[in-house]
Coordinates of C-alpha atoms in Angstrom, one line a residue:
Chain M
X503 CA 0.0 0.0 0.0
X504 CA 2.9 2.4 0.7
X505 CA 4.2 1.9 -2.8
X506 CA 0.8 2.5 -4.3
X507 CA 0.4 5.7 -2.2
X508 CA 3.8 7.0 -3.6
X509 CA 3.0 6.2 -7.2
X510 CA -0.5 7.7 -6.8
X511 CA 0.9 10.8 -5.3
X512 CA 3.5 11.2 -8.0
X513 CA 0.8 11.0 -10.6
X514 CA -2.0 13.1 -9.0
X515 CA -0.3 15.1 -6.3
X516 CA -2.9 13.8 -3.9
X517 CA -1.2 12.5 -0.7
X518 CA -2.6 9.3 0.8
X519 CA -2.6 8.7 4.5
X520 CA -3.0 5.2 5.8
X521 CA -4.1 3.7 9.1
X522 CA -3.1 0.1 9.3
X523 CA -5.0 -2.4 11.5
X524 CA -7.1 -5.5 11.5
X525 CA -10.2 -5.4 9.3
X526 CA -12.7 -5.5 12.2
X527 CA -10.7 -2.9 14.1
X528 CA -10.7 -0.5 11.2
X529 CA -14.4 -0.9 10.7
X530 CA -14.9 -0.1 14.4
X531 CA -12.8 3.0 13.9
X532 CA -14.9 4.1 11.0
X533 CA -17.9 3.4 13.0
X534 CA -16.9 5.6 15.8
X535 CA -15.1 8.4 14.1
X536 CA -17.3 8.7 11.0
X537 CA -14.1 9.6 9.1
X538 CA -12.1 8.2 6.4
X539 CA -12.0 8.3 2.6
X540 CA -11.6 4.7 1.7
X541 CA -11.6 1.3 3.6
X542 CA -9.7 -1.9 2.5
X543 CA -10.5 -4.9 4.7
X544 CA -8.8 -8.3 4.2
X545 CA -12.1 -10.0 3.5
X546 CA -15.3 -9.3 1.6
X547 CA -17.3 -10.1 4.7
X548 CA -16.3 -6.8 6.3
X549 CA -17.1 -4.9 3.2
X550 CA -20.7 -6.3 3.4
X551 CA -20.9 -5.2 7.0
X552 CA -19.7 -1.7 6.0
X553 CA -22.3 -1.7 3.1
X554 CA -25.1 -2.7 5.5
X555 CA -24.3 0.3 7.6
X556 CA -24.5 2.4 4.4
X557 CA -20.9 3.7 4.6
X558 CA -19.9 2.7 1.1
X559 CA -20.2 4.7 -2.1
X560 CA -18.2 2.4 -4.5
X561 CA -16.4 -0.9 -4.2
X562 CA -13.9 -2.7 -6.4
X563 CA -12.3 -6.1 -6.1
X564 CA -8.6 -5.6 -6.0
X565 CA -6.9 -8.9 -5.3
X566 CA -7.4 -12.3 -3.9
X567 CA -5.8 -13.9 -0.9
X568 CA -5.7 -17.6 -0.5
X569 CA -5.3 -19.4 2.8
X570 CA -2.2 -21.7 2.7
X571 CA -0.2 -23.5 5.3
X572 CA 3.1 -21.7 6.0
X573 CA 6.0 -23.9 7.2
X574 CA 9.6 -23.4 7.8
X575 CA 11.8 -23.4 4.7
X576 CA 12.3 -27.0 3.4
X577 CA 9.2 -28.2 5.3
X578 CA 11.3 -30.0 8.0
X579 CA 8.2 -31.4 9.7
X580 CA 6.7 -32.8 6.5
X581 CA 3.4 -31.0 6.6
X582 CA 1.3 -32.2 3.7
X583 CA -2.2 -30.8 4.3
X584 CA -4.7 -29.6 6.8
X585 CA -5.0 -32.9 8.6
X586 CA -1.4 -32.6 9.7
X587 CA -2.3 -29.5 11.7
X588 CA -3.9 -31.8 14.3
X589 CA -0.6 -33.6 14.8
X590 CA 0.6 -33.3 18.4
X591 CA 4.3 -33.0 17.4
X592 CA 3.5 -29.7 15.6
X593 CA 3.3 -26.2 17.0
X594 CA 0.4 -24.7 15.1
X595 CA -0.8 -21.1 14.9
X596 CA -3.7 -19.4 13.2
X597 CA -5.1 -15.9 13.4
X598 CA -7.6 -14.9 16.0
X599 CA -11.0 -15.6 14.6
X600 CA -12.6 -12.4 15.9
X601 CA -9.8 -9.9 15.3
X602 CA -8.5 -11.0 11.9
X603 CA -10.1 -11.9 8.6
X604 CA -7.4 -14.6 8.2
X605 CA -8.4 -16.3 11.5
X606 CA -12.1 -16.2 10.5
X607 CA -11.3 -17.8 7.2
X608 CA -9.0 -20.4 8.8
X609 CA -11.9 -21.5 11.1
X610 CA -14.2 -21.9 8.0
X611 CA -11.5 -23.8 6.1
X612 CA -11.0 -26.1 9.1
X613 CA -14.7 -26.6 9.5
X614 CA -15.0 -27.5 5.8
X615 CA -12.5 -30.2 6.4
X616 CA -14.2 -31.4 9.6
X617 CA -11.0 -30.7 11.5
X618 CA -12.0 -27.7 13.5
X619 CA -12.1 -29.2 16.9
X620 CA -9.0 -31.3 16.5
X621 CA -6.8 -28.4 15.2
X622 CA -8.2 -25.8 17.6
X623 CA -7.4 -27.9 20.6
X624 CA -3.9 -28.4 19.1
X625 CA -3.1 -24.7 18.7
X626 CA 0.0 -23.1 20.1
X627 CA -1.3 -19.6 19.5
X628 CA -3.9 -17.5 17.8
X629 CA -2.4 -14.3 16.8
X630 CA -4.1 -10.9 17.0
X631 CA -2.3 -9.8 13.8
X632 CA -1.4 -11.7 10.6
X633 CA 2.3 -10.9 10.3
X634 CA 2.9 -12.3 13.9
X635 CA 2.4 -15.8 12.4
X636 CA 4.9 -15.3 9.8
X637 CA 7.4 -13.9 12.3
X638 CA 6.8 -16.9 14.6
X639 CA 7.5 -19.4 11.9
X640 CA 10.7 -17.5 10.9
X641 CA 11.9 -17.6 14.5
X642 CA 11.0 -21.2 14.9
X643 CA 8.2 -20.7 17.6
X644 CA 5.7 -22.3 15.2
X645 CA 6.0 -25.3 12.8
X646 CA 3.0 -24.4 10.8
X647 CA 0.4 -21.7 10.5
X648 CA -2.6 -20.9 8.3
X649 CA -1.6 -17.7 6.6
X650 CA -2.5 -15.9 3.4
X651 CA -0.4 -16.8 0.4
X652 CA 0.7 -13.1 0.2
X653 CA 2.0 -13.2 3.7
X654 CA 4.0 -16.3 3.1
X655 CA 5.5 -14.5 0.1
X656 CA 6.9 -11.8 2.3
X657 CA 9.4 -14.4 3.7
X658 CA 10.9 -16.0 0.6
X659 CA 14.0 -17.0 2.5
X660 CA 12.3 -18.5 5.6
X661 CA 8.9 -19.8 4.7
X662 CA 7.6 -22.4 2.3
X663 CA 4.0 -22.8 1.3
X664 CA 2.0 -26.0 1.6
X665 CA -1.3 -26.0 -0.3
X666 CA -4.5 -26.5 1.5
X667 CA -6.7 -29.2 -0.2
X668 CA -8.8 -27.1 -2.7
X669 CA -12.1 -28.9 -1.9
X670 CA -11.9 -27.3 1.6
X671 CA -10.2 -24.0 0.8
X672 CA -12.0 -20.7 0.5
X673 CA -10.4 -17.8 -1.4
X674 CA -10.9 -14.4 0.0
X675 CA -11.3 -11.2 -2.0
X676 CA -9.5 -8.0 -0.9
X677 CA -11.9 -5.2 -1.8
X678 CA -11.4 -1.5 -1.6
X679 CA -14.3 0.8 -1.1
X680 CA -14.8 4.6 -0.9
X681 CA -16.6 5.9 2.1
X682 CA -19.4 8.3 2.3
X683 CA -17.5 10.3 4.9
X684 CA -14.9 11.2 2.3
X685 CA -14.0 14.9 2.6
X686 CA -13.0 15.0 -1.1
X687 CA -15.1 12.3 -2.8
X688 CA -13.4 13.0 -6.1
X689 CA -10.0 12.4 -4.8
X690 CA -11.2 9.2 -3.1
X691 CA -12.7 8.0 -6.4
X692 CA -9.5 8.7 -8.2
X693 CA -7.6 6.7 -5.6
X694 CA -10.1 3.8 -6.0
X695 CA -9.8 3.9 -9.8
X696 CA -6.0 3.9 -9.6
X697 CA -5.8 0.9 -7.2
X698 CA -8.2 -1.0 -9.4
X699 CA -6.3 -0.2 -12.6
X700 CA -3.8 -2.6 -14.1
X701 CA -1.0 -0.4 -12.8
X702 CA -2.3 -0.5 -9.2
X703 CA -3.0 -4.3 -9.4
X704 CA 0.5 -4.9 -10.8
X705 CA 1.9 -3.5 -7.5
X706 CA -0.2 -5.9 -5.5
X707 CA 1.1 -8.7 -7.6
X708 CA 4.6 -7.6 -7.1
X709 CA 4.0 -8.0 -3.4
X710 CA 2.7 -11.5 -3.6
X711 CA -1.1 -11.0 -4.0
X712 CA -3.0 -13.1 -6.5
X713 CA -5.0 -11.2 -9.1
X714 CA -7.1 -14.2 -9.9
X715 CA -8.8 -16.6 -7.4
X716 CA -6.2 -19.3 -8.3
X717 CA -2.9 -19.6 -6.5
X718 CA 0.0 -18.3 -8.5
X719 CA 3.2 -19.8 -7.3
Chain U
X959 CA 16.2 52.4 50.8
X960 CA 13.3 54.6 51.8
X961 CA 10.2 53.1 53.4
X962 CA 8.2 53.9 50.3
X963 CA 10.6 51.8 48.1
X964 CA 10.3 49.0 50.5
X965 CA 6.5 49.1 50.4
X966 CA 6.4 49.0 46.6
X967 CA 9.0 46.2 46.4
X968 CA 7.0 44.2 48.9
X969 CA 3.8 44.9 47.0
X970 CA 5.5 43.8 43.8
X971 CA 6.6 40.6 45.4
X972 CA 3.1 40.0 46.8
X973 CA 1.6 40.5 43.3
X974 CA 4.3 38.2 41.9
X975 CA 3.4 35.6 44.5
X976 CA -0.3 35.8 43.7
X977 CA 0.4 35.5 40.0
X978 CA 2.8 32.6 40.4
X979 CA 0.5 30.7 42.6
X980 CA -2.5 31.0 40.4
X981 CA -0.4 30.2 37.4
X982 CA 1.1 27.0 38.8
X983 CA -2.1 25.9 40.6
X984 CA -4.1 26.7 37.5
X985 CA -2.0 24.5 35.3
X986 CA -2.2 21.7 37.8
X987 CA -5.9 22.1 38.1
X988 CA -6.2 22.1 34.2
X989 CA -4.3 18.8 34.0
X990 CA -6.2 17.2 36.8
X991 CA -9.5 18.3 35.3
X992 CA -8.4 16.7 32.0
X993 CA -7.5 13.4 33.6
X994 CA -10.7 13.4 35.6
X995 CA -12.9 14.2 32.6
X996 CA -11.2 11.6 30.5
X997 CA -11.8 8.9 33.1
X998 CA -15.3 10.1 33.7
X999 CA -16.3 10.0 30.0
X1000 CA -14.7 6.5 29.6
X1001 CA -16.6 5.3 32.6
X1002 CA -19.8 6.7 31.4
X1003 CA -19.3 5.4 27.9
X1004 CA -19.1 1.9 29.2
X1005 CA -22.6 2.1 30.4
X1006 CA -24.3 -0.4 32.7
X1007 CA -24.6 -2.8 29.7
X1008 CA -20.8 -2.6 29.1
X1009 CA -20.0 -3.6 32.7
X1010 CA -22.5 -6.4 32.8
X1011 CA -21.5 -7.8 29.4
X1012 CA -17.9 -7.6 30.5
X1013 CA -18.4 -9.4 33.8
X1014 CA -20.5 -12.1 32.3
X1015 CA -17.7 -12.8 29.7
X1016 CA -15.9 -15.9 31.0
X1017 CA -12.9 -14.9 28.8
X1018 CA -12.7 -11.6 30.6
X1019 CA -13.0 -13.1 34.1
X1020 CA -10.3 -15.6 33.2
X1021 CA -8.1 -12.8 31.9
X1022 CA -8.6 -10.8 35.2
X1023 CA -7.7 -13.8 37.4
X1024 CA -4.7 -14.6 35.2
X1025 CA -3.6 -11.0 35.3
X1026 CA -3.7 -10.9 39.1
X1027 CA -1.8 -14.3 39.4
X1028 CA 1.0 -13.5 36.8
X1029 CA 1.7 -10.0 38.0
X1030 CA 2.0 -11.3 41.6
X1031 CA 4.5 -14.0 40.6
X1032 CA 6.4 -11.5 38.4
X1033 CA 6.5 -9.1 41.4
X1034 CA 7.8 -11.7 43.8
X1035 CA 10.6 -12.6 41.3
X1036 CA 11.4 -9.0 40.7
X1037 CA 11.7 -8.2 44.4
X1038 CA 13.9 -11.2 45.0
X1039 CA 16.3 -10.0 42.4
X1040 CA 16.0 -6.3 43.0
X1041 CA 16.5 -6.2 46.8
X1042 CA 20.1 -7.4 46.8
X1043 CA 20.7 -5.8 43.3
X1044 CA 19.5 -2.4 44.4
X1045 CA 21.4 -2.7 47.7
X1046 CA 24.7 -3.4 45.8
X1047 CA 24.0 -0.5 43.4
X1048 CA 23.3 1.8 46.3
X1049 CA 26.2 0.8 48.7
X1050 CA 29.1 -0.2 46.5
X1051 CA 31.2 1.7 44.0
X1052 CA 32.7 -0.4 41.2
X1053 CA 34.2 0.3 37.8
X1054 CA 31.7 0.5 34.9
X1055 CA 28.9 1.4 37.3
X1056 CA 27.6 4.0 34.9
X1057 CA 27.4 1.5 32.1
X1058 CA 25.6 -1.0 34.4
X1059 CA 23.2 1.7 35.5
X1060 CA 22.4 2.6 31.8
X1061 CA 21.7 -1.1 31.0
X1062 CA 19.3 -1.2 33.9
X1063 CA 17.4 1.8 32.7
X1064 CA 17.0 0.3 29.2
X1065 CA 14.0 -1.9 30.1
X1066 CA 12.3 1.1 31.6
X1067 CA 12.9 3.6 28.8
X1068 CA 12.5 1.2 25.8
X1069 CA 9.0 0.8 24.3
X1070 CA 7.7 -2.3 26.0
X1071 CA 6.6 -3.9 22.7
X1072 CA 10.3 -4.0 21.8
X1073 CA 11.0 -6.1 24.9
X1074 CA 8.4 -8.6 23.5
X1075 CA 10.1 -8.8 20.2
X1076 CA 13.5 -9.2 21.9
X1077 CA 12.1 -12.1 24.0
X1078 CA 10.7 -13.8 21.0
X1079 CA 14.2 -13.6 19.4
X1080 CA 16.0 -14.6 22.7
X1081 CA 13.8 -17.8 23.0
X1082 CA 13.8 -18.5 19.2
X1083 CA 14.7 -22.1 18.4
X1084 CA 15.9 -20.8 15.0
X1085 CA 17.8 -17.7 16.1
X1086 CA 19.2 -18.4 19.6
X1087 CA 21.1 -21.2 21.2
X1088 CA 18.9 -20.9 24.3
X1089 CA 15.8 -21.3 22.3
X1090 CA 17.4 -24.3 20.5
X1091 CA 18.4 -25.9 23.8
X1092 CA 14.9 -25.5 25.2
X1093 CA 13.4 -27.0 22.0
X1094 CA 15.7 -30.0 22.2
X1095 CA 14.3 -30.7 25.6
X1096 CA 10.8 -30.1 24.3
X1097 CA 10.3 -27.0 26.5
X1098 CA 8.2 -24.3 25.1
X1099 CA 8.2 -20.7 26.4
X1100 CA 6.7 -18.5 23.7
X1101 CA 2.9 -18.4 23.8
X1102 CA 2.7 -19.9 27.3
X1103 CA 1.7 -18.6 30.7
X1104 CA 5.3 -18.5 31.9
X1105 CA 6.0 -16.2 29.0
X1106 CA 3.5 -13.7 30.5
X1107 CA 5.5 -13.8 33.8
X1108 CA 8.8 -13.4 32.0
X1109 CA 7.6 -10.4 30.0
X1110 CA 6.2 -8.7 33.1
X1111 CA 9.3 -9.5 35.1
X1112 CA 11.7 -8.1 32.4
X1113 CA 9.8 -4.8 32.0
X1114 CA 8.9 -4.3 35.7
X1115 CA 12.2 -5.6 37.1
X1116 CA 14.3 -2.6 36.1
X1117 CA 11.7 -0.4 37.6
X1118 CA 11.8 -2.4 40.9
X1119 CA 15.6 -2.0 41.1
X1120 CA 15.2 1.7 40.6
X1121 CA 12.5 2.0 43.3
X1122 CA 14.5 0.0 45.9
X1123 CA 17.8 1.7 45.1
X1124 CA 16.0 5.0 46.0
X1125 CA 15.0 3.4 49.3
X1126 CA 18.5 2.3 50.1
X1127 CA 19.9 5.7 48.9
X1128 CA 17.7 7.5 51.4
X1129 CA 19.0 5.4 54.3
X1130 CA 22.2 6.3 55.9
X1131 CA 24.8 3.5 55.6
X1132 CA 26.0 4.4 59.1
X1133 CA 23.9 1.7 60.9
X1134 CA 25.4 -1.0 58.8
X1135 CA 28.9 0.4 59.3
X1136 CA 28.3 0.4 63.1
X1137 CA 27.0 -3.2 62.9
X1138 CA 30.1 -4.2 61.0
X1139 CA 32.5 -2.5 63.5
X1140 CA 30.7 -4.5 66.2
X1141 CA 31.6 -7.6 64.4
X1142 CA 28.7 -8.3 62.0
X1143 CA 29.5 -9.8 58.6
X1144 CA 28.5 -7.8 55.6
X1145 CA 25.6 -10.3 54.9
X1146 CA 24.4 -10.2 58.5
X1147 CA 24.5 -6.4 58.5
X1148 CA 22.3 -6.5 55.3
X1149 CA 19.8 -9.0 56.6
X1150 CA 19.5 -7.8 60.2
X1151 CA 20.0 -4.0 59.8
X1152 CA 19.4 -2.7 56.3
X1153 CA 16.6 -5.0 55.3
X1154 CA 14.3 -4.3 58.3
X1155 CA 14.9 -0.6 57.9
X1156 CA 14.0 -0.7 54.2
X1157 CA 10.9 -2.8 54.7
X1158 CA 8.5 0.0 54.0
X1159 CA 10.3 1.1 50.9
X1160 CA 10.4 -2.5 49.7
X1161 CA 6.7 -3.2 50.1
X1162 CA 6.0 0.2 48.4
X1163 CA 8.3 -0.7 45.5
X1164 CA 6.7 -4.1 45.2
X1165 CA 3.3 -2.6 44.9
X1166 CA 4.4 -0.2 42.2
X1167 CA 6.0 -3.1 40.4
X1168 CA 2.8 -5.1 40.7
X1169 CA 0.8 -2.2 39.3
X1170 CA 3.2 -1.9 36.4
X1171 CA 3.2 -5.6 35.7
X1172 CA -0.6 -5.9 35.7
X1173 CA -0.8 -3.0 33.2
X1174 CA 1.8 -4.5 30.9
X1175 CA 0.5 -5.0 27.3
X1176 CA 2.9 -4.9 24.4
X1177 CA 5.5 -7.5 25.4
X1178 CA 2.8 -9.9 26.5
X1179 CA 0.7 -9.8 23.3
X1180 CA 3.9 -10.3 21.3
X1181 CA 5.7 -12.9 23.4
X1182 CA 2.8 -14.8 25.1
X1183 CA 0.0 -14.2 22.5
X1184 CA -3.6 -13.6 23.3
X1185 CA -5.2 -17.0 23.5
X1186 CA -8.5 -16.9 25.2
X1187 CA -8.6 -19.0 28.3
X1188 CA -4.8 -19.5 28.3
X1189 CA -2.6 -16.4 27.8
X1190 CA -5.2 -13.7 27.6
X1191 CA -4.6 -11.1 30.4
X1192 CA -6.6 -8.1 31.2
X1193 CA -4.8 -5.5 29.0
X1194 CA -4.7 -7.8 26.0
X1195 CA -8.4 -8.7 26.6
X1196 CA -9.2 -5.0 26.5
X1197 CA -7.2 -4.7 23.3
X1198 CA -9.0 -7.6 21.6
X1199 CA -12.4 -6.0 22.5
X1200 CA -11.2 -2.9 20.7
X1201 CA -10.0 -5.0 17.7
X1202 CA -13.5 -6.4 17.2
X1203 CA -15.2 -3.0 17.8
X1204 CA -16.8 -3.9 21.2
X1205 CA -16.0 -0.5 22.6
X1206 CA -18.4 -0.5 25.6
X1207 CA -16.9 -3.6 27.2
X1208 CA -13.5 -2.2 26.3
X1209 CA -14.2 1.0 28.2
X1210 CA -15.6 -1.1 31.1
X1211 CA -12.4 -3.2 31.2
X1212 CA -10.3 0.0 31.1
X1213 CA -12.2 1.2 34.2
X1214 CA -11.4 -2.1 35.9
X1215 CA -7.7 -1.5 35.3
X1216 CA -8.0 2.0 36.5
X1217 CA -9.7 0.8 39.7
X1218 CA -6.8 -1.7 40.3
X1219 CA -4.2 0.9 39.7
X1220 CA -5.9 3.4 42.0
X1221 CA -6.0 0.9 44.8
X1222 CA -2.4 0.0 44.4
X1223 CA -1.3 3.7 44.3
X1224 CA -3.3 4.4 47.5
X1225 CA -1.6 1.6 49.3
X1226 CA 1.7 2.7 48.0
X1227 CA 1.2 6.3 49.3
X1228 CA -0.2 5.0 52.6
X1229 CA 3.0 3.0 53.1
X1230 CA 5.0 6.2 52.7
X1231 CA 6.0 5.6 49.0
X1232 CA 7.0 8.7 47.3
X1233 CA 6.1 9.7 43.7
X1234 CA 9.5 9.1 42.3
X1235 CA 10.1 6.7 39.5
X1236 CA 13.9 6.6 39.6

């Protein structure tokens, strides 16, 4: 997002200010402050909530994030799929299901596979933010964690991806929406159009996000 | 100097006195009002529903109990280390004392979150020999309850040493010197003379450490995680409430912490603790 902000500013001379936080937290902030020009949650679900409250003026799908199992480089514990996350010899992490879109999605995926109880009781941690999981794998505190493919791409030296069985997996859409509280609706619209343009999406792709619902390795 | 001059100069100083007093008191009053209003609005925002929802929440009750337990253990550990440590710092001069003093200040002045990251690295099986050793013996520290105590101990411990050093500094070393000239060993002089004299200060320091530990947030969420029913403590529970937009229970939880801190501070003052930090 930082890079997009810079490119956008160079093009339009409009400066973008970001507040980074979990999807639900941001929505709560919008709820309370009635401020902000645009909202980008990690999951479509939060966009629906924002829409129900009548906050949105326009929405675009920007990228897709796909749950994968992140493991240490070389997969030393030989994790092959979701079922392995119930293995007692593994230290497993997922996102907090209330605070993060990733955690919510992980619960759904595990439920699809009928593994929810087994894996949840085997958890070492549930993280309040997504990058915590990547850091914990990198530092060896976790053997495996359900993370977004994009997050795993941030650690090319330290993290390998194990695919989740497609029949259980659920791809998430990362949307961007302009808010009705926008002080300058035209500038907000320009920003939305830029991020949704090929140029904007290319920046997402560069940072590991998928532009189609299929995993691109 | 004529009597008229004297009068005018005394009048001037009286005016100055009035001005200075109202200026300093006024600013103090401004700050106090601000604090009081902030707390009042937070307490009011929580609403009756906020408090009842919070107290009915088993996760929150568990977090409250865990907070009380972990900060008590962390305080005991901190006091055990800090009493002799602070005594040594206060009574002995040795080379490199300035450097040592600075290192002791680091946990106090660094952002607590950083301590959490440092602890994750310190105990990392991938990045530290200590972490690797623990993993070999199948011992896990990160994301466990002991991790909470370690995080609280590391941050509050430096603070305890500072508090207790101030206590020993304020006591004259003469009594211990007299005890030693009368044939006491150094350790006996410490245990029978210095320690009883410092008792009030130690208890006050312990209470401040405890209040600090129970309010600890950053290093705990990073190093111990925020697992409901396992490593969720009061401040992290409040944070998670905010994360999901439950602002009323969040405000209620904040007031619970304010209440605990107020009680601790009152006991601290009652025991003769002073408002110093270091």
